Each structure stands twice: as C-alpha cells, then as structure tokens.
Short mmCIF file of C-alpha atoms and ligand atoms in Angstrom, two decimals:
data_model
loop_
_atom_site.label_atom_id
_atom_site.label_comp_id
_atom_site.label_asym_id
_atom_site.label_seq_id
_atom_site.Cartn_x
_atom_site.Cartn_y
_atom_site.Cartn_z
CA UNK L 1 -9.67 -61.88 -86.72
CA UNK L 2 -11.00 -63.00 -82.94
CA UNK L 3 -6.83 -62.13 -82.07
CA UNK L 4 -6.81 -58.67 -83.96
CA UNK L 5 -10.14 -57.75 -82.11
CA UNK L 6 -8.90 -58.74 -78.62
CA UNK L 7 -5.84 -56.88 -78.94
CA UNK L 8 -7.83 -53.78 -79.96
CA UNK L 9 -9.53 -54.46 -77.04
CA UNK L 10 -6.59 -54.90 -74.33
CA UNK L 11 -5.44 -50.70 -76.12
CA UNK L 12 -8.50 -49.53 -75.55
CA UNK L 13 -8.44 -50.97 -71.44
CA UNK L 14 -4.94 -49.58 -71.11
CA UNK L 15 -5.73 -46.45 -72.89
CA UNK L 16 -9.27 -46.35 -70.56
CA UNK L 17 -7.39 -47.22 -67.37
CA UNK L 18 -4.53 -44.49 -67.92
CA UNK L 19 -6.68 -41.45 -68.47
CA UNK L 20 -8.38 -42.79 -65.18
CA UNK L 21 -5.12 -43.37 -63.47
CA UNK L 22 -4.29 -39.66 -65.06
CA UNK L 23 -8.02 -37.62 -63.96
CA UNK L 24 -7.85 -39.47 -60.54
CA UNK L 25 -4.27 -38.37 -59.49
CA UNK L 26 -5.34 -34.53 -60.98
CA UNK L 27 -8.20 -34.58 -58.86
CA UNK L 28 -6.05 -36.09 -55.35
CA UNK L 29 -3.71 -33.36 -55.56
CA UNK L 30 -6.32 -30.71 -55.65
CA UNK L 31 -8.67 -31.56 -52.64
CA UNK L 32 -5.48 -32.72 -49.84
CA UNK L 33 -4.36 -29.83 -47.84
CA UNK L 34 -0.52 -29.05 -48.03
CA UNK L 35 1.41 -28.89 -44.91
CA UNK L 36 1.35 -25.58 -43.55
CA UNK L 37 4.56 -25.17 -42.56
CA UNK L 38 5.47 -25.98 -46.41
CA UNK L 39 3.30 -23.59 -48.51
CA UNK L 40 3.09 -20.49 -45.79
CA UNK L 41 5.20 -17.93 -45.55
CA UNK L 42 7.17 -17.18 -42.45
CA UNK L 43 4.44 -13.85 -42.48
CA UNK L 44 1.18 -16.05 -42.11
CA UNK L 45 3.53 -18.47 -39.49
CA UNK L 46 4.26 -15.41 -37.42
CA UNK L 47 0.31 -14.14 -37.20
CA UNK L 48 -0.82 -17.50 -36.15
CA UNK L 49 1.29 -17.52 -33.43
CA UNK L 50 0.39 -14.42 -32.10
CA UNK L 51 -3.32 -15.21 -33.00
CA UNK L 52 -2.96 -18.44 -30.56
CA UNK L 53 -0.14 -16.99 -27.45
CA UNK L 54 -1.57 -12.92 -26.87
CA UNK L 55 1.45 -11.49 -25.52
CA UNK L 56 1.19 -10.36 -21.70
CA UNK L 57 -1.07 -7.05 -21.61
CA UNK L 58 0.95 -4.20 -20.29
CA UNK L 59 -1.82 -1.47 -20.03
CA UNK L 60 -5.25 -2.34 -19.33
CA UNK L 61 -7.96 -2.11 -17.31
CA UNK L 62 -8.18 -5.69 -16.07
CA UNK L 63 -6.45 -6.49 -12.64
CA UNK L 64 -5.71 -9.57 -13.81
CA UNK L 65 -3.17 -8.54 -16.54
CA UNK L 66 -2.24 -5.60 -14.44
CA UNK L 67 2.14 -5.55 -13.81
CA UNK L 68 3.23 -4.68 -10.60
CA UNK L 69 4.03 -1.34 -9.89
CA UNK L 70 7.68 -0.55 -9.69
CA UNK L 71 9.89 -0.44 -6.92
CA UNK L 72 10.53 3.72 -7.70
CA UNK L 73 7.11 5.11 -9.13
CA UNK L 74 7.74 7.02 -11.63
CA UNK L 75 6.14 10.37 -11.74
CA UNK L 76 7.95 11.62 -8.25
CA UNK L 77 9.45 15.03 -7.98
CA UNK L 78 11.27 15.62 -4.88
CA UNK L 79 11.17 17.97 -2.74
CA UNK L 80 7.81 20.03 -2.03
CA UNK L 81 6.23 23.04 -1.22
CA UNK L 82 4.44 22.59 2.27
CA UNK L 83 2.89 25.44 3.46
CA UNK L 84 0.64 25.83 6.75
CA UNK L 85 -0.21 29.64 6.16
CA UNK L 86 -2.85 29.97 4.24
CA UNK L 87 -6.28 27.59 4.94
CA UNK L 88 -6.80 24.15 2.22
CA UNK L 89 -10.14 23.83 0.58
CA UNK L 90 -11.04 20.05 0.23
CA UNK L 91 -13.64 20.30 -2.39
CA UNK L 92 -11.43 19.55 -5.66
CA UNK L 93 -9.59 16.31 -3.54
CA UNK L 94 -13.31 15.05 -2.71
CA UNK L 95 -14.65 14.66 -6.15
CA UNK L 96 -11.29 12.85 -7.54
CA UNK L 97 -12.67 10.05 -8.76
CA UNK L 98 -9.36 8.35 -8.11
CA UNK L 99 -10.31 7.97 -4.57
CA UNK L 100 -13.03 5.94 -2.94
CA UNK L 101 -15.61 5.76 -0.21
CA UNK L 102 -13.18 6.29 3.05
CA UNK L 103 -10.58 7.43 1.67
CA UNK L 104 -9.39 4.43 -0.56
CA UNK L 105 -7.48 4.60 -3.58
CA UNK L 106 -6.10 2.17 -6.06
CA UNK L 107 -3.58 2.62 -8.57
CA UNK L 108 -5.55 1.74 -11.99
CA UNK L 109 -2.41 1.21 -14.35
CA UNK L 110 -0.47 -1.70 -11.95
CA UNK L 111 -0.85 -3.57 -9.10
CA UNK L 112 0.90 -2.64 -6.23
CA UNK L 113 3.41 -4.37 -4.18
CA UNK L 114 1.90 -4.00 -0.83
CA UNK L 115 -1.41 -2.72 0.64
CA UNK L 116 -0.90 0.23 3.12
CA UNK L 117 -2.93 1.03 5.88
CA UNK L 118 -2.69 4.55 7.24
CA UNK L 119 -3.42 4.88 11.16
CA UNK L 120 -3.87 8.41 12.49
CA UNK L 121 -4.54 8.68 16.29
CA UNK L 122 -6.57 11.39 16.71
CA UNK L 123 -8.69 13.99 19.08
CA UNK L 124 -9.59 17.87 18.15
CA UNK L 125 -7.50 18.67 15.64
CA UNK L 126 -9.90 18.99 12.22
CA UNK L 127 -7.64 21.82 11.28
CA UNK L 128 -4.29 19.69 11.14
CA UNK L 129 -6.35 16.78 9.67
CA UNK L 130 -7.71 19.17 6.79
CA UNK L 131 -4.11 20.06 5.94
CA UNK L 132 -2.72 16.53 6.61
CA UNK L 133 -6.04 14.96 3.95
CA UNK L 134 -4.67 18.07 1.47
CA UNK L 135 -1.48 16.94 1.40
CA UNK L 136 -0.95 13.66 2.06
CA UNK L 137 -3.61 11.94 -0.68
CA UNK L 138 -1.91 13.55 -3.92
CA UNK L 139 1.32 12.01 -2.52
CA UNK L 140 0.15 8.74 -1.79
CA UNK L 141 -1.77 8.18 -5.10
CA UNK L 142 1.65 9.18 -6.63
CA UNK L 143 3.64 6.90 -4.88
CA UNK L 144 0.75 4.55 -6.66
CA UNK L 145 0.05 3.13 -3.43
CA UNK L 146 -2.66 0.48 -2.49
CA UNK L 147 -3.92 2.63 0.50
CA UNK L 148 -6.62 3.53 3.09
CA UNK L 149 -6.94 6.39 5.48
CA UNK L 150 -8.37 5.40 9.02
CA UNK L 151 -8.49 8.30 11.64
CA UNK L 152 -9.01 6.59 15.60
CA UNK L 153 -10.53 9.20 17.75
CA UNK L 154 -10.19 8.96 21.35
CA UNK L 155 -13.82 9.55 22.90
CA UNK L 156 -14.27 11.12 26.20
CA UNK L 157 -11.77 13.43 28.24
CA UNK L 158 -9.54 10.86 29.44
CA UNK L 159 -5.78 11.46 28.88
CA UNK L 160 -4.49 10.75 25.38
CA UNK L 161 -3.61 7.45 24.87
CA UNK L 162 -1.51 7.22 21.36
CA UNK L 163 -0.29 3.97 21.30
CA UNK L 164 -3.42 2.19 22.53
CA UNK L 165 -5.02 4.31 18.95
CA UNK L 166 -2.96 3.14 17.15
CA UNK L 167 -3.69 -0.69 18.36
CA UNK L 168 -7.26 -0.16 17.20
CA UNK L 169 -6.50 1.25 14.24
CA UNK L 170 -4.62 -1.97 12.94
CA UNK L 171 -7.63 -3.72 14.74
CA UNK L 172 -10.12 -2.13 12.87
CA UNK L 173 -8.30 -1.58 9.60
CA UNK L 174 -8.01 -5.37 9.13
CA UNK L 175 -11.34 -5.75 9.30
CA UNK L 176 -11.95 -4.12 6.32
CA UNK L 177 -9.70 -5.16 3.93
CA UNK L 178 -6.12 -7.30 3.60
CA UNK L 179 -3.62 -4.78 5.07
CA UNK L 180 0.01 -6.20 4.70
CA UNK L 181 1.59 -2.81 5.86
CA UNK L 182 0.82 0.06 8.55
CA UNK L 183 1.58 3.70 8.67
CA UNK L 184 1.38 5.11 11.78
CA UNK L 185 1.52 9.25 11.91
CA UNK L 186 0.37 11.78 13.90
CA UNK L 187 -2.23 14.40 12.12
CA UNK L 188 0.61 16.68 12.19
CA UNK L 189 3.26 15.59 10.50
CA UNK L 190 3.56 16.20 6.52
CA UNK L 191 6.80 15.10 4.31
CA UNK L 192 8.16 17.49 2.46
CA UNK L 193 9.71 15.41 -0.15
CA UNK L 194 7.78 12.85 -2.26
CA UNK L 195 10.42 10.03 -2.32
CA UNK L 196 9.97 9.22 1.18
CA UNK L 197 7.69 6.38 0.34
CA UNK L 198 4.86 5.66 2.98
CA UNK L 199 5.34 2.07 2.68
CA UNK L 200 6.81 -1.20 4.42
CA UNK L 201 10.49 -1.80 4.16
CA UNK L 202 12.52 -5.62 5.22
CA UNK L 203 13.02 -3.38 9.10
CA UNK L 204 10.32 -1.51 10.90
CA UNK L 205 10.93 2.05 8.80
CA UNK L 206 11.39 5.47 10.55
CA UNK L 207 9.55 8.25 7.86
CA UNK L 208 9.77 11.29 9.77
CA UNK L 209 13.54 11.38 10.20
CA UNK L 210 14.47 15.06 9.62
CA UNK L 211 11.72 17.35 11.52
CA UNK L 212 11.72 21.11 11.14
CA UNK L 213 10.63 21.02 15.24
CA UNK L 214 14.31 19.01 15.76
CA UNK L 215 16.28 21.33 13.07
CA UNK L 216 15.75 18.85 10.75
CA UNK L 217 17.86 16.23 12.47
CA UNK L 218 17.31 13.12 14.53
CA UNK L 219 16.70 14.01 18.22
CA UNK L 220 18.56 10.68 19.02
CA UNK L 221 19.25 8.05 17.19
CA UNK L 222 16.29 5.43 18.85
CA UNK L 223 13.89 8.18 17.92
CA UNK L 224 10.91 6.36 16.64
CA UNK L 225 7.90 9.13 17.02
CA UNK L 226 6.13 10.65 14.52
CA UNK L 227 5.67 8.86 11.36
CA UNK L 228 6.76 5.31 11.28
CA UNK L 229 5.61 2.14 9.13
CA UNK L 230 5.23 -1.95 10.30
CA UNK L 231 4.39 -5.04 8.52
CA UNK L 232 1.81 -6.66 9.95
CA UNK L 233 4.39 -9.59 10.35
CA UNK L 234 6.60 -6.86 11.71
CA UNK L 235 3.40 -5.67 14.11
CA UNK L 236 2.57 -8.66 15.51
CA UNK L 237 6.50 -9.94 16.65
CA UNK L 238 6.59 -6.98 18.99
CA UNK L 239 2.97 -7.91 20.15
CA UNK L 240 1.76 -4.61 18.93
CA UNK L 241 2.09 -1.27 20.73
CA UNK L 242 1.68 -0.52 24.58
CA UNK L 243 -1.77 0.10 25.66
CA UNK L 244 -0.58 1.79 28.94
CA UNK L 245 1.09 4.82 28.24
CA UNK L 246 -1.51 7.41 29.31
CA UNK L 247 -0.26 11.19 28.65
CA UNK L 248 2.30 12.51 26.30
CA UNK L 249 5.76 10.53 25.61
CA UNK L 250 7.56 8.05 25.92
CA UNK L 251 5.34 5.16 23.48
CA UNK L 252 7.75 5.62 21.12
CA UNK L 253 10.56 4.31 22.97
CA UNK L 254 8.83 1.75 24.38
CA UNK L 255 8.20 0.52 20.73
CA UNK L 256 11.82 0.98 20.08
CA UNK L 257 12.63 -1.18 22.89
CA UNK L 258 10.01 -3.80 21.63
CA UNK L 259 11.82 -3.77 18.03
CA UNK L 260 15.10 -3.70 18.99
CA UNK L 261 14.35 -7.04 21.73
CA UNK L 262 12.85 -8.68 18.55
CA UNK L 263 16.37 -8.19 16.89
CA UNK L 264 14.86 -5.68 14.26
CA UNK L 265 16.93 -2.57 13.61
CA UNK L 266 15.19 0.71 12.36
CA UNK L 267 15.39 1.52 8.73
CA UNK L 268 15.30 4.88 7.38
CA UNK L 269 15.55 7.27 4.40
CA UNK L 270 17.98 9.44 3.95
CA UNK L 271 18.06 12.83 6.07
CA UNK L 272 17.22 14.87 3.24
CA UNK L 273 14.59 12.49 1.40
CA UNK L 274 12.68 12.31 5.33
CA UNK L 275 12.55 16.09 5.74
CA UNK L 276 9.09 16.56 7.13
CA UNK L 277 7.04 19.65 8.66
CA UNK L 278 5.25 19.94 11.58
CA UNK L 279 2.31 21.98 11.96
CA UNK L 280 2.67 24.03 15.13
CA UNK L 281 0.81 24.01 18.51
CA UNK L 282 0.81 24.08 22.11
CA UNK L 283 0.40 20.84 23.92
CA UNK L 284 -3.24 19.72 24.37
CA UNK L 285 -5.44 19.64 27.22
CA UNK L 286 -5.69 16.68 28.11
CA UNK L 287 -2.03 15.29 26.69
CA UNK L 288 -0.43 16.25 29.59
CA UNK L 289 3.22 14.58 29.99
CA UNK L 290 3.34 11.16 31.35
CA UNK L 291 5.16 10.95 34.68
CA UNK L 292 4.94 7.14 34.63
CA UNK L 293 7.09 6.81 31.02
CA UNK L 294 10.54 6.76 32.51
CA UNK L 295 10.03 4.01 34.69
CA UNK L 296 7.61 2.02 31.63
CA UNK L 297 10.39 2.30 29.24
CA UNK L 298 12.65 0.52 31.91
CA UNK L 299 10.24 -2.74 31.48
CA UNK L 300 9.42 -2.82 28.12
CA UNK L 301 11.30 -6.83 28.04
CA UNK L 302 8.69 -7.74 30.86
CA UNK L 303 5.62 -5.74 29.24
CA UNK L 304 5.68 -6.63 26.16
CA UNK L 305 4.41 -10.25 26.06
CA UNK L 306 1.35 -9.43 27.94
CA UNK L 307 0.61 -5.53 27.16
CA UNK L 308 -0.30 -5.17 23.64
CA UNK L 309 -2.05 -6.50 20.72
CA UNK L 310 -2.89 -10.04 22.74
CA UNK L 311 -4.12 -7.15 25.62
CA UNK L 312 -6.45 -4.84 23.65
CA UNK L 313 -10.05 -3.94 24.13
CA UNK L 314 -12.09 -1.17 23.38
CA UNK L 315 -15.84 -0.03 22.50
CA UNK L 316 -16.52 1.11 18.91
CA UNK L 317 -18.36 4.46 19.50
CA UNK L 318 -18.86 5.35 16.01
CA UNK L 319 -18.20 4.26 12.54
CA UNK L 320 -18.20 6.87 9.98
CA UNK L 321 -17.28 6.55 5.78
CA UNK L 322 -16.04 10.09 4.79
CA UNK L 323 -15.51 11.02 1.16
CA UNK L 324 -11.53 11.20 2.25
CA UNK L 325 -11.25 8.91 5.57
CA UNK L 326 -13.00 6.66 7.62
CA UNK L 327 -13.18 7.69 10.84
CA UNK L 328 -13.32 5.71 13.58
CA UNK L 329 -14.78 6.75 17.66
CA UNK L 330 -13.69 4.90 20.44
CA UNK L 331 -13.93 4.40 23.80
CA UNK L 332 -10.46 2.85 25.29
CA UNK L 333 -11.18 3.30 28.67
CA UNK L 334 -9.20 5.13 31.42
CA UNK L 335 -5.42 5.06 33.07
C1 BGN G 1 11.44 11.98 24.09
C2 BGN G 1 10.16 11.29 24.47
C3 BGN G 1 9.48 10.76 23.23
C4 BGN G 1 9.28 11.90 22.24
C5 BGN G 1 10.60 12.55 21.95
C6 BGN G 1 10.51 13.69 20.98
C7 BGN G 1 10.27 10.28 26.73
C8 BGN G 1 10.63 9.05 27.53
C9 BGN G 1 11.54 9.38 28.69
C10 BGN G 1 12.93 9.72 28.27
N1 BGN G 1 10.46 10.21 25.40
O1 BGN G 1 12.05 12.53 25.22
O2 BGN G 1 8.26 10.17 23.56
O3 BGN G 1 8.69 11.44 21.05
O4 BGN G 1 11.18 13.00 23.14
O5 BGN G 1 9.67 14.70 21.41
O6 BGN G 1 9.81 11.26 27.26
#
C-alpha cells in the first residue's frame, strides 16, 4: 500500500514539474526580444539606417550643410546687352534683399569658393558709378559670388593717384571681413559677357582683355589696366601696388613688372568671353599724364621691395555704408 501511494506520488511530481517546465518555457519565449536583424525586414533595416546617418543636406538654409558652389555657376548666359545711352534707375537693385548693408551679397543656396573683394578707385564720376552699381551687382550675384563693393575716393585736388587707391582699398577691405581675392576696376569698365568670372584664378587674372576703346583687342600683350583680379597671397608677393605714380599711366605696367619679377604670368579669358565696354570721356582734370612713368617703369626691380603695401599710409576722411557700396574718403597725400 505505502509503495502504491509513493509511486502515485513520484506521477503526480513529474506530471507537476513538466507542466511547469512546459508554462515556464511558453512564458521565456514571449517576453525575450528577437534579434533584429532576424525578424525585420530588409524595409524596417533600411529606415533605421537612415533614421540614425541623415544623408548630407543638399538645399538648405544652414551654412553649415551648404555645398560649395560650382566651379561654372550655373544660370550664366553669355554675352550681354550693355548699353550707356539711356540713364539707370537704382531703386529696384536697392531693395533686393539679396544684397546687404554696403553692398554685400551672399549666395544663399552654396558656399562659395572664394570671397571677392571689389576695389574701385574713384573721384567725380557718380554717373559711371551708377551705371557700373546697375550692371555689375546682377552679374556678380549670378556668378554666386561671396562679394563686397568698396569705392576709395581720392579727397582733395591732388593728382590722381590709382594705384595708391587701390592699396587702401585692400587695406580697408580686410578690415571688414576675410577677403581671399581682389578685383581691382576702374568705375568705367563693364563686361559684356557674364562668363568672365570676377574672381581669383592660380595667376594674377587679366578681366578686361578685349576693350571696345582698343577694338576689342589687347593693346599689348603686358597690358594689365583696367579690370584685373589678385589673391591676397598673390597681392602681397609683389608687395602690393606702387604708391608713387601720380597722374595718368603707367601703374599698370609697373604691376606687370612686379608680377612678372615674382615669376607669375598673367592669366586671362578668352578674347571673346573678356569683351568689355567702356563708358566714354575726356581725361579728367586733375589726371593729367604722368611724365615721371617711363622712367618708374624702368625701376620697378628696385621699387618694389620698399614702395608698396609695407610703404602705405593714408588718413580715413570718411566712412560711409551705402545701400549698394561702401564708400570710402581718403586723404593719400601729395606727389
Ligand atoms: C600705356 C600706359 C598704360 C595704359 C595703357 C592703355 C604708359 C607707360 C609708358 C609706356 N603706359 O601706354 O598705363 O593703361 O597705355 O591706355 O604710359
């Protein structure tokens, strides 16, 4: 009896213990996760990736996801119509809100590849500058350049002294923001043809190659007057411009000679891509021709260490934010 009843027993442990064992292992496989790489699909694997790596943003308003502008911006047409006859009206170009305070402007789709200073010596000549602010900032915003406009005025009645202008302007322009590259043009000069980018290029650049003054042609090949663009690194291994060339002519050669000393060649677009118009005029007042240039551009390899850049000084007359240029009055002395 006592060995009947303890087998019972022992069946009714095993029997016990089994539908444990049995309720226990239902209940383990219910609560433990799976692997997710073994019940997903490769749908959910795909959009938890891109929840956890954003792909690079192409289009947005942040700077810091910005791409860089490309080498050839896109929206450029060619040739333009440039036409002196009829007066501008500024009004529309000073309420674009793509340009700032002083005539800044920043592309807002991409970043661009350099940051362009734009140097324009300057003394009476509001009517050249009107056309030259008319026509020159819907071409620069569409070469989606990084750009500011600074306009050097010569105070006083001195003779003109171009190069020494354009010394300050670099001056002054750095002082305001991170310049990497520097247009230099006379107020009278406008391209004709938007692919001649106003930009820095590996070789001091030549931009007004084909002028409707010269039969749109090089006067000679060292030509380096009118429009022409530096790097600052550029800049500053010729030791700047000459600040003693008092009168009209003969700066531009001596910066040739300064580049060309340095080893640097000029670099330029093609004829028809650098086609440019002038706007005409007689000579000025007091830009009389200077009779000391031929014997300057002899010594340009003994000037050049000690006139320039490392030789500069001026006064700041005047300081003045315009809606499309900041304009800067100086005082640069006398011959
Ligand atoms: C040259 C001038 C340049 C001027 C061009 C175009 C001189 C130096 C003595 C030969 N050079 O003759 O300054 O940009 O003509 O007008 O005068």
């Amino acid at each position: 009896m006592l060995n009947r009843t303890c087998s019972l027993l022992v069946v009714v442990c095993v029997l016990h213990m089994s539908v444990m064992l049995l309720f226990y292992l239902k209940n383990f496989t219910r609560n433990t996760p799976a692997p997710t790489h073994l019940n997903r699909g490769p749908e959910t694997v795909r959009l938890t990736l891109t929840e956890e790596e954003p792909a690079p943003q192409t289009d947005s308003e942040d700077n810091n996801t910005l791409p860089q502008c490309p080498d050839t911006p896109p929206n450029l047409v060619g040739p333009l119509q440039v036409d002196f006859s009829d007066p501008v009206k500024l009004e529309k170009l000073e309420k674009d809100p793509q340009l700032s305070l002083g005539g800044r402007h920043t592309p807002s789709k991409c970043v661009s590849q350099q940051k362009v200073a734009i140097i324009i010596p300057f003394r009476n000549r509001e009517h050249h500058l009107k056309y030259w602010l008319f026509y020159m900032h819907p071409l620069l915003q569409k070469q989606q350049l990084d750009y500011g406009v600074y306009v050097i005025e010569q105070d006083g009645e001195n003779k003109f002294n171009r190069a020494k202008l354009l010394n300050v302007g670099y001056t002054e322009a750095l002082k305001e923001y991170d310049y990497n590259c520097f247009v230099f043009s006379d107020v009278d000069l406008i391209p004709v043809d938007d692919r001649n980018i106003y930009k820095c290029f590996d070789q001091p650049r030549h931009l007004s190659v084909a002028m409707d003054k010269f039969r749109f042609r090089l006067p000679y090949k060292q030509y380096f007057g009118g429009v022409s663009a530096m790097s600052k690194k550029q800049y500053l291994k010729i030791n700047g411009f000459p600040n003693n060339f008092w009168g009209w002519g003969g700066e531009d050669d001596d910066i040739y000679n300064r580049l060309s000393y340095r080893g640097m060649t000029i670099s330029r677009p093609a004829g028809a891509i650098g086609r440019c118009k002038m706007i005409r005029h007689t000579r000025d007042k007091l830009n009389e021709s200077n009779p000391q240039r031929f014997t300057r551009i002899h010594h340009t390899r003994q000037t050049m260490d000690t006139d320039g850049i490392n030789s500069l000084t001026y006064k700041v007359v005047a300081l003045e934010k315009k809606q499309l240029y900041t304009k800067i009055i100086v005082d640069i002395g006398k011959p």
